[in-house]
């Protein structure tokens, strides 16, 4: 996989280069400031981009803005955004443009090598990798919504779905059968008023669309 890295912290930047290279991926571009991001992506047209949210010169949302513009200029460009903290508004904005091939991880996740590489590979394949902390934040902040009708187990399944996991992984994580997972997913979709789908990716898109819609409703109060 050809990857462009945009990270202003030199130590983390070098760590990402070494990590990805040792995993067999090719780092084709490395930048450390916001204005450098888009030119690098347009030049290299990578299989995936790993971008920090806050970068010089203002340390606000340069990385996110570059990611959004890059996905407009290069439709379908897989982007995995890193952030120091859970910033729900940034995650919602990134996902608002379509959740195909996007991810949002808290930087601590990079230290969990297998999780980070799995997330990057899911994103590069057109899937979704939403940090568990972001999913938890999205779920716990919903008030007066159909989410309240979900059982604890159904909420666990929904959270893992939103992170981008398939039925096999959900079953292994929760130590239940795949048949039970399918049953819980059916109940979740029924209670949330979402159309069932045999496609794992479309299923994640539906869940994220619901969460984003709920967020917009909450913000409008």
PDB file of C-alpha atoms in Angstrom:
ATOM      1  CA  UNK A   1       0.000   0.000   0.000  1.00  0.00           C
ATOM      2  CA  UNK A   2       1.318   3.492  -0.903  1.00  0.00           C
ATOM      3  CA  UNK A   3       0.778   5.949   1.954  1.00  0.00           C
ATOM      4  CA  UNK A   4       1.199   9.689   2.524  1.00  0.00           C
ATOM      5  CA  UNK A   5       1.732  10.791   6.144  1.00  0.00           C
ATOM      6  CA  UNK A   6       0.900  14.298   7.412  1.00  0.00           C
ATOM      7  CA  UNK A   7       1.981  14.818  11.026  1.00  0.00           C
ATOM      8  CA  UNK A   8       3.756  17.790  12.618  1.00  0.00           C
ATOM      9  CA  UNK A   9       5.192  15.865  15.579  1.00  0.00           C
ATOM     10  CA  UNK A  10       8.581  14.673  14.306  1.00  0.00           C
ATOM     11  CA  UNK A  11       8.803  11.728  16.687  1.00  0.00           C
ATOM     12  CA  UNK A  12       5.339  10.393  15.859  1.00  0.00           C
ATOM     13  CA  UNK A  13       5.895  11.094  12.170  1.00  0.00           C
ATOM     14  CA  UNK A  14       9.073   9.007  12.133  1.00  0.00           C
ATOM     15  CA  UNK A  15       7.368   6.322  14.177  1.00  0.00           C
ATOM     16  CA  UNK A  16       4.572   6.076  11.619  1.00  0.00           C
ATOM     17  CA  UNK A  17       7.093   5.797   8.794  1.00  0.00           C
ATOM     18  CA  UNK A  18       8.929   2.966  10.545  1.00  0.00           C
ATOM     19  CA  UNK A  19       5.712   1.216  11.531  1.00  0.00           C
ATOM     20  CA  UNK A  20       4.215   1.280   8.050  1.00  0.00           C
ATOM     21  CA  UNK A  21       7.488   0.374   6.359  1.00  0.00           C
ATOM     22  CA  UNK A  22       8.030  -2.591   8.664  1.00  0.00           C
ATOM     23  CA  UNK A  23       4.490  -3.757   7.863  1.00  0.00           C
ATOM     24  CA  UNK A  24       5.351  -3.847   4.164  1.00  0.00           C
ATOM     25  CA  UNK A  25       3.764  -0.575   3.091  1.00  0.00           C
ATOM     26  CA  UNK A  26       5.477   2.139   1.048  1.00  0.00           C
ATOM     27  CA  UNK A  27       5.518   5.667   2.485  1.00  0.00           C
ATOM     28  CA  UNK A  28       5.602   7.840  -0.642  1.00  0.00           C
ATOM     29  CA  UNK A  29       5.263  11.242   1.033  1.00  0.00           C
ATOM     30  CA  UNK A  30       5.791  12.793   4.470  1.00  0.00           C
ATOM     31  CA  UNK A  31       4.775  16.365   5.367  1.00  0.00           C
ATOM     32  CA  UNK A  32       4.676  18.376   8.589  1.00  0.00           C
ATOM     33  CA  UNK A  33       2.381  21.350   7.957  1.00  0.00           C
ATOM     34  CA  UNK A  34      -1.114  22.017   6.686  1.00  0.00           C
ATOM     35  CA  UNK A  35      -0.219  23.808   3.428  1.00  0.00           C
ATOM     36  CA  UNK A  36       1.943  20.851   2.352  1.00  0.00           C
ATOM     37  CA  UNK A  37      -0.789  18.233   2.656  1.00  0.00           C
ATOM     38  CA  UNK A  38      -2.922  18.769  -0.436  1.00  0.00           C
ATOM     39  CA  UNK A  39       0.018  19.190  -2.871  1.00  0.00           C
ATOM     40  CA  UNK A  40       1.548  15.956  -1.554  1.00  0.00           C
ATOM     41  CA  UNK A  41      -1.718  14.053  -1.982  1.00  0.00           C
ATOM     42  CA  UNK A  42      -2.293  15.400  -5.478  1.00  0.00           C
ATOM     43  CA  UNK A  43       1.280  14.567  -6.473  1.00  0.00           C
ATOM     44  CA  UNK A  44       1.451  11.024  -5.112  1.00  0.00           C
ATOM     45  CA  UNK A  45      -2.203   9.917  -5.348  1.00  0.00           C
ATOM     46  CA  UNK A  46      -1.637   7.370  -2.563  1.00  0.00           C
ATOM     47  CA  UNK A  47      -3.660   4.299  -1.707  1.00  0.00           C
ATOM     48  CA  UNK A  48      -4.295   5.896   1.689  1.00  0.00           C
ATOM     49  CA  UNK A  49      -3.433   9.043   3.646  1.00  0.00           C
ATOM     50  CA  UNK A  50      -2.756   9.256   7.384  1.00  0.00           C
ATOM     51  CA  UNK A  51      -3.387  12.831   8.532  1.00  0.00           C
ATOM     52  CA  UNK A  52      -3.188  14.717  11.809  1.00  0.00           C
ATOM     53  CA  UNK A  53      -6.167  17.017  12.459  1.00  0.00           C
ATOM     54  CA  UNK A  54      -4.308  19.964  13.977  1.00  0.00           C
ATOM     55  CA  UNK A  55      -1.201  21.072  12.112  1.00  0.00           C
ATOM     56  CA  UNK A  56       0.867  24.254  11.620  1.00  0.00           C
ATOM     57  CA  UNK A  57       0.519  27.107  11.054  1.00  0.00           C
ATOM     58  CA  UNK A  58      -2.561  27.649  13.255  1.00  0.00           C
ATOM     59  CA  UNK A  59      -2.901  24.192  14.878  1.00  0.00           C
ATOM     60  CA  UNK A  60      -6.663  24.205  14.421  1.00  0.00           C
ATOM     61  CA  UNK A  61      -8.032  21.905  11.725  1.00  0.00           C
ATOM     62  CA  UNK A  62      -5.573  22.191   8.827  1.00  0.00           C
ATOM     63  CA  UNK A  63      -5.254  18.429   8.421  1.00  0.00           C
ATOM     64  CA  UNK A  64      -9.003  17.900   8.399  1.00  0.00           C
ATOM     65  CA  UNK A  65      -9.564  20.690   5.872  1.00  0.00           C
ATOM     66  CA  UNK A  66      -6.880  19.223   3.619  1.00  0.00           C
ATOM     67  CA  UNK A  67      -8.484  15.784   3.910  1.00  0.00           C
ATOM     68  CA  UNK A  68     -11.911  17.115   2.946  1.00  0.00           C
ATOM     69  CA  UNK A  69     -10.528  19.060  -0.032  1.00  0.00           C
ATOM     70  CA  UNK A  70      -8.400  16.120  -1.146  1.00  0.00           C
ATOM     71  CA  UNK A  71     -11.440  13.845  -1.179  1.00  0.00           C
ATOM     72  CA  UNK A  72     -13.201  16.373  -3.402  1.00  0.00           C
ATOM     73  CA  UNK A  73     -10.227  16.545  -5.764  1.00  0.00           C
ATOM     74  CA  UNK A  74      -9.504  12.805  -5.632  1.00  0.00           C
ATOM     75  CA  UNK A  75     -12.891  11.085  -5.213  1.00  0.00           C
ATOM     76  CA  UNK A  76     -12.697   8.008  -3.031  1.00  0.00           C
ATOM     77  CA  UNK A  77      -9.259   8.828  -1.584  1.00  0.00           C
ATOM     78  CA  UNK A  78      -8.985   6.718   1.600  1.00  0.00           C
ATOM     79  CA  UNK A  79      -8.185   8.960   4.562  1.00  0.00           C
ATOM     80  CA  UNK A  80      -7.365   7.971   8.129  1.00  0.00           C
ATOM     81  CA  UNK A  81      -7.431  11.035  10.388  1.00  0.00           C
ATOM     82  CA  UNK A  82      -5.595  11.105  13.715  1.00  0.00           C
ATOM     83  CA  UNK A  83      -6.485  13.340  16.646  1.00  0.00           C
ATOM     84  CA  UNK A  84      -5.051  13.844  20.115  1.00  0.00           C
ATOM     85  CA  UNK A  85      -8.503  13.839  21.684  1.00  0.00           C
ATOM     86  CA  UNK A  86     -12.046  12.813  20.852  1.00  0.00           C
ATOM     87  CA  UNK A  87     -13.347  15.749  18.823  1.00  0.00           C
ATOM     88  CA  UNK A  88     -16.815  14.689  17.797  1.00  0.00           C
ATOM     89  CA  UNK A  89     -17.465  17.656  15.514  1.00  0.00           C
ATOM     90  CA  UNK A  90     -14.398  16.818  13.428  1.00  0.00           C
ATOM     91  CA  UNK A  91     -15.435  13.173  13.125  1.00  0.00           C
ATOM     92  CA  UNK A  92     -18.957  14.168  12.096  1.00  0.00           C
ATOM     93  CA  UNK A  93     -17.646  16.614   9.474  1.00  0.00           C
ATOM     94  CA  UNK A  94     -15.330  14.021   7.971  1.00  0.00           C
ATOM     95  CA  UNK A  95     -18.051  11.382   7.870  1.00  0.00           C
ATOM     96  CA  UNK A  96     -20.634  13.861   6.612  1.00  0.00           C
ATOM     97  CA  UNK A  97     -19.100  13.762   3.146  1.00  0.00           C
ATOM     98  CA  UNK A  98     -19.661  10.011   2.893  1.00  0.00           C
ATOM     99  CA  UNK A  99     -18.147   7.328   5.057  1.00  0.00           C
ATOM    100  CA  UNK A 100     -16.566   5.240   2.298  1.00  0.00           C
ATOM    101  CA  UNK A 101     -12.846   4.903   2.915  1.00  0.00           C
ATOM    102  CA  UNK A 102     -12.590   7.155   5.967  1.00  0.00           C
ATOM    103  CA  UNK A 103     -11.356   6.674   9.489  1.00  0.00           C
ATOM    104  CA  UNK A 104     -10.986   8.712  12.653  1.00  0.00           C
ATOM    105  CA  UNK A 105      -8.671   7.467  15.393  1.00  0.00           C
ATOM    106  CA  UNK A 106      -7.376   8.903  18.630  1.00  0.00           C
ATOM    107  CA  UNK A 107      -3.567   9.004  18.483  1.00  0.00           C
ATOM    108  CA  UNK A 108      -3.204   6.603  21.397  1.00  0.00           C
ATOM    109  CA  UNK A 109      -4.525   3.942  19.030  1.00  0.00           C
ATOM    110  CA  UNK A 110      -1.306   4.158  16.986  1.00  0.00           C
ATOM    111  CA  UNK A 111       0.527   2.529  19.892  1.00  0.00           C
ATOM    112  CA  UNK A 112      -1.720  -0.496  19.503  1.00  0.00           C
ATOM    113  CA  UNK A 113       0.015  -1.581  16.348  1.00  0.00           C
ATOM    114  CA  UNK A 114      -2.327  -4.354  15.222  1.00  0.00           C
ATOM    115  CA  UNK A 115      -5.423  -2.178  15.757  1.00  0.00           C
ATOM    116  CA  UNK A 116      -3.884   0.726  13.866  1.00  0.00           C
ATOM    117  CA  UNK A 117      -2.760  -1.365  10.897  1.00  0.00           C
ATOM    118  CA  UNK A 118      -6.127  -3.137  10.764  1.00  0.00           C
ATOM    119  CA  UNK A 119      -7.909   0.235  10.746  1.00  0.00           C
ATOM    120  CA  UNK A 120      -5.677   1.565   7.960  1.00  0.00           C
ATOM    121  CA  UNK A 121      -6.226  -1.528   5.844  1.00  0.00           C
ATOM    122  CA  UNK A 122     -10.012  -1.303   6.334  1.00  0.00           C
ATOM    123  CA  UNK A 123      -9.985   2.339   5.270  1.00  0.00           C
ATOM    124  CA  UNK A 124      -7.775   1.638   2.240  1.00  0.00           C
ATOM    125  CA  UNK A 125     -10.211  -1.083   1.181  1.00  0.00           C
ATOM    126  CA  UNK A 126     -13.085   1.426   1.230  1.00  0.00           C
ATOM    127  CA  UNK A 127     -14.336   0.595   4.702  1.00  0.00           C
ATOM    128  CA  UNK A 128     -14.689   2.614   7.881  1.00  0.00           C
ATOM    129  CA  UNK A 129     -12.567   2.833  11.034  1.00  0.00           C
ATOM    130  CA  UNK A 130     -14.188   4.951  13.696  1.00  0.00           C
ATOM    131  CA  UNK A 131     -12.414   5.106  17.044  1.00  0.00           C
ATOM    132  CA  UNK A 132     -14.285   3.294  19.846  1.00  0.00           C
ATOM    133  CA  UNK A 133     -14.043   6.448  21.975  1.00  0.00           C
ATOM    134  CA  UNK A 134     -15.794   8.463  19.255  1.00  0.00           C
ATOM    135  CA  UNK A 135     -18.503   5.826  18.890  1.00  0.00           C
ATOM    136  CA  UNK A 136     -19.048   5.829  22.652  1.00  0.00           C
ATOM    137  CA  UNK A 137     -19.318   9.619  22.616  1.00  0.00           C
ATOM    138  CA  UNK A 138     -21.837   9.543  19.784  1.00  0.00           C
ATOM    139  CA  UNK A 139     -23.972   6.925  21.493  1.00  0.00           C
ATOM    140  CA  UNK A 140     -23.943   8.361  25.012  1.00  0.00           C
ATOM    141  CA  UNK A 141     -24.858  11.897  23.898  1.00  0.00           C
ATOM    142  CA  UNK A 142     -28.060  10.833  22.172  1.00  0.00           C
ATOM    143  CA  UNK A 143     -31.156  11.824  24.111  1.00  0.00           C
ATOM    144  CA  UNK A 144     -34.792  11.075  23.353  1.00  0.00           C
ATOM    145  CA  UNK A 145     -33.904   8.910  20.391  1.00  0.00           C
ATOM    146  CA  UNK A 146     -34.627   5.323  19.301  1.00  0.00           C
ATOM    147  CA  UNK A 147     -31.190   4.436  20.681  1.00  0.00           C
ATOM    148  CA  UNK A 148     -32.810   4.477  24.118  1.00  0.00           C
ATOM    149  CA  UNK A 149     -34.830   1.408  23.162  1.00  0.00           C
ATOM    150  CA  UNK A 150     -31.756  -0.729  22.456  1.00  0.00           C
ATOM    151  CA  UNK A 151     -30.699  -3.367  24.932  1.00  0.00           C
ATOM    152  CA  UNK A 152     -27.144  -3.232  26.349  1.00  0.00           C
ATOM    153  CA  UNK A 153     -26.103  -6.051  24.015  1.00  0.00           C
ATOM    154  CA  UNK A 154     -27.650  -4.332  21.002  1.00  0.00           C
ATOM    155  CA  UNK A 155     -25.743  -1.153  21.870  1.00  0.00           C
ATOM    156  CA  UNK A 156     -22.516  -3.161  22.016  1.00  0.00           C
ATOM    157  CA  UNK A 157     -23.250  -4.616  18.592  1.00  0.00           C
ATOM    158  CA  UNK A 158     -24.146  -1.191  17.201  1.00  0.00           C
ATOM    159  CA  UNK A 159     -20.885   0.291  18.526  1.00  0.00           C
ATOM    160  CA  UNK A 160     -18.825  -2.438  16.882  1.00  0.00           C
ATOM    161  CA  UNK A 161     -20.774  -2.029  13.643  1.00  0.00           C
ATOM    162  CA  UNK A 162     -20.062   1.701  13.646  1.00  0.00           C
ATOM    163  CA  UNK A 163     -16.363   0.988  14.145  1.00  0.00           C
ATOM    164  CA  UNK A 164     -16.494  -0.958  10.880  1.00  0.00           C
ATOM    165  CA  UNK A 165     -16.260  -4.558  12.113  1.00  0.00           C
ATOM    166  CA  UNK A 166     -17.886  -7.468  10.298  1.00  0.00           C
ATOM    167  CA  UNK A 167     -20.121 -10.108  11.879  1.00  0.00           C
ATOM    168  CA  UNK A 168     -17.268 -12.542  12.460  1.00  0.00           C
ATOM    169  CA  UNK A 169     -15.209  -9.982  14.383  1.00  0.00           C
ATOM    170  CA  UNK A 170     -18.237  -8.811  16.375  1.00  0.00           C
ATOM    171  CA  UNK A 171     -19.015 -12.408  17.338  1.00  0.00           C
ATOM    172  CA  UNK A 172     -15.417 -13.029  18.420  1.00  0.00           C
ATOM    173  CA  UNK A 173     -15.259  -9.770  20.387  1.00  0.00           C
ATOM    174  CA  UNK A 174     -18.501 -10.389  22.270  1.00  0.00           C
ATOM    175  CA  UNK A 175     -17.952 -14.164  22.504  1.00  0.00           C
ATOM    176  CA  UNK A 176     -21.291 -15.000  20.919  1.00  0.00           C
ATOM    177  CA  UNK A 177     -22.309 -16.843  17.754  1.00  0.00           C
ATOM    178  CA  UNK A 178     -22.567 -15.190  14.350  1.00  0.00           C
ATOM    179  CA  UNK A 179     -26.237 -16.166  14.327  1.00  0.00           C
ATOM    180  CA  UNK A 180     -26.738 -14.165  17.524  1.00  0.00           C
ATOM    181  CA  UNK A 181     -24.926 -11.217  15.959  1.00  0.00           C
ATOM    182  CA  UNK A 182     -27.231 -11.318  12.936  1.00  0.00           C
ATOM    183  CA  UNK A 183     -30.258 -11.417  15.222  1.00  0.00           C
ATOM    184  CA  UNK A 184     -29.032  -8.431  17.250  1.00  0.00           C
ATOM    185  CA  UNK A 185     -28.270  -6.478  14.068  1.00  0.00           C
ATOM    186  CA  UNK A 186     -31.762  -7.189  12.784  1.00  0.00           C
ATOM    187  CA  UNK A 187     -33.227  -5.849  16.029  1.00  0.00           C
ATOM    188  CA  UNK A 188     -31.014  -2.746  15.875  1.00  0.00           C
ATOM    189  CA  UNK A 189     -32.075  -1.927  12.337  1.00  0.00           C
ATOM    190  CA  UNK A 190     -35.723  -2.527  13.191  1.00  0.00           C
ATOM    191  CA  UNK A 191     -35.623  -0.235  16.223  1.00  0.00           C
ATOM    192  CA  UNK A 192     -33.674   2.507  14.406  1.00  0.00           C
ATOM    193  CA  UNK A 193     -35.926   2.359  11.362  1.00  0.00           C
ATOM    194  CA  UNK A 194     -33.028   1.548   9.026  1.00  0.00           C
ATOM    195  CA  UNK A 195     -33.369  -0.743   6.019  1.00  0.00           C
ATOM    196  CA  UNK A 196     -31.601  -4.104   6.523  1.00  0.00           C
ATOM    197  CA  UNK A 197     -28.713  -4.856   4.187  1.00  0.00           C
ATOM    198  CA  UNK A 198     -26.552  -7.850   3.390  1.00  0.00           C
ATOM    199  CA  UNK A 199     -23.656  -5.523   2.582  1.00  0.00           C
ATOM    200  CA  UNK A 200     -21.396  -4.862   5.555  1.00  0.00           C
ATOM    201  CA  UNK A 201     -20.265  -1.530   4.129  1.00  0.00           C
ATOM    202  CA  UNK A 202     -23.762  -0.247   3.401  1.00  0.00           C
ATOM    203  CA  UNK A 203     -24.708  -1.367   6.902  1.00  0.00           C
ATOM    204  CA  UNK A 204     -21.973   0.824   8.410  1.00  0.00           C
ATOM    205  CA  UNK A 205     -23.019   3.752   6.220  1.00  0.00           C
ATOM    206  CA  UNK A 206     -26.590   3.417   7.452  1.00  0.00           C
ATOM    207  CA  UNK A 207     -25.501   3.369  11.090  1.00  0.00           C
ATOM    208  CA  UNK A 208     -23.222   6.380  10.646  1.00  0.00           C
ATOM    209  CA  UNK A 209     -25.940   8.247   8.770  1.00  0.00           C
ATOM    210  CA  UNK A 210     -28.270   7.646  11.695  1.00  0.00           C
ATOM    211  CA  UNK A 211     -25.684   8.836  14.222  1.00  0.00           C
ATOM    212  CA  UNK A 212     -24.903  11.929  12.183  1.00  0.00           C
ATOM    213  CA  UNK A 213     -28.600  12.678  11.749  1.00  0.00           C
ATOM    214  CA  UNK A 214     -29.131  12.330  15.475  1.00  0.00           C
ATOM    215  CA  UNK A 215     -26.175  14.640  16.121  1.00  0.00           C
ATOM    216  CA  UNK A 216     -27.601  17.285  13.780  1.00  0.00           C
ATOM    217  CA  UNK A 217     -30.966  17.082  15.545  1.00  0.00           C
ATOM    218  CA  UNK A 218     -29.342  17.439  18.954  1.00  0.00           C
ATOM    219  CA  UNK A 219     -27.260  20.412  17.840  1.00  0.00           C
ATOM    220  CA  UNK A 220     -30.341  22.123  16.479  1.00  0.00           C
ATOM    221  CA  UNK A 221     -32.126  22.170  19.823  1.00  0.00           C
TER     222      UNK A 221
END
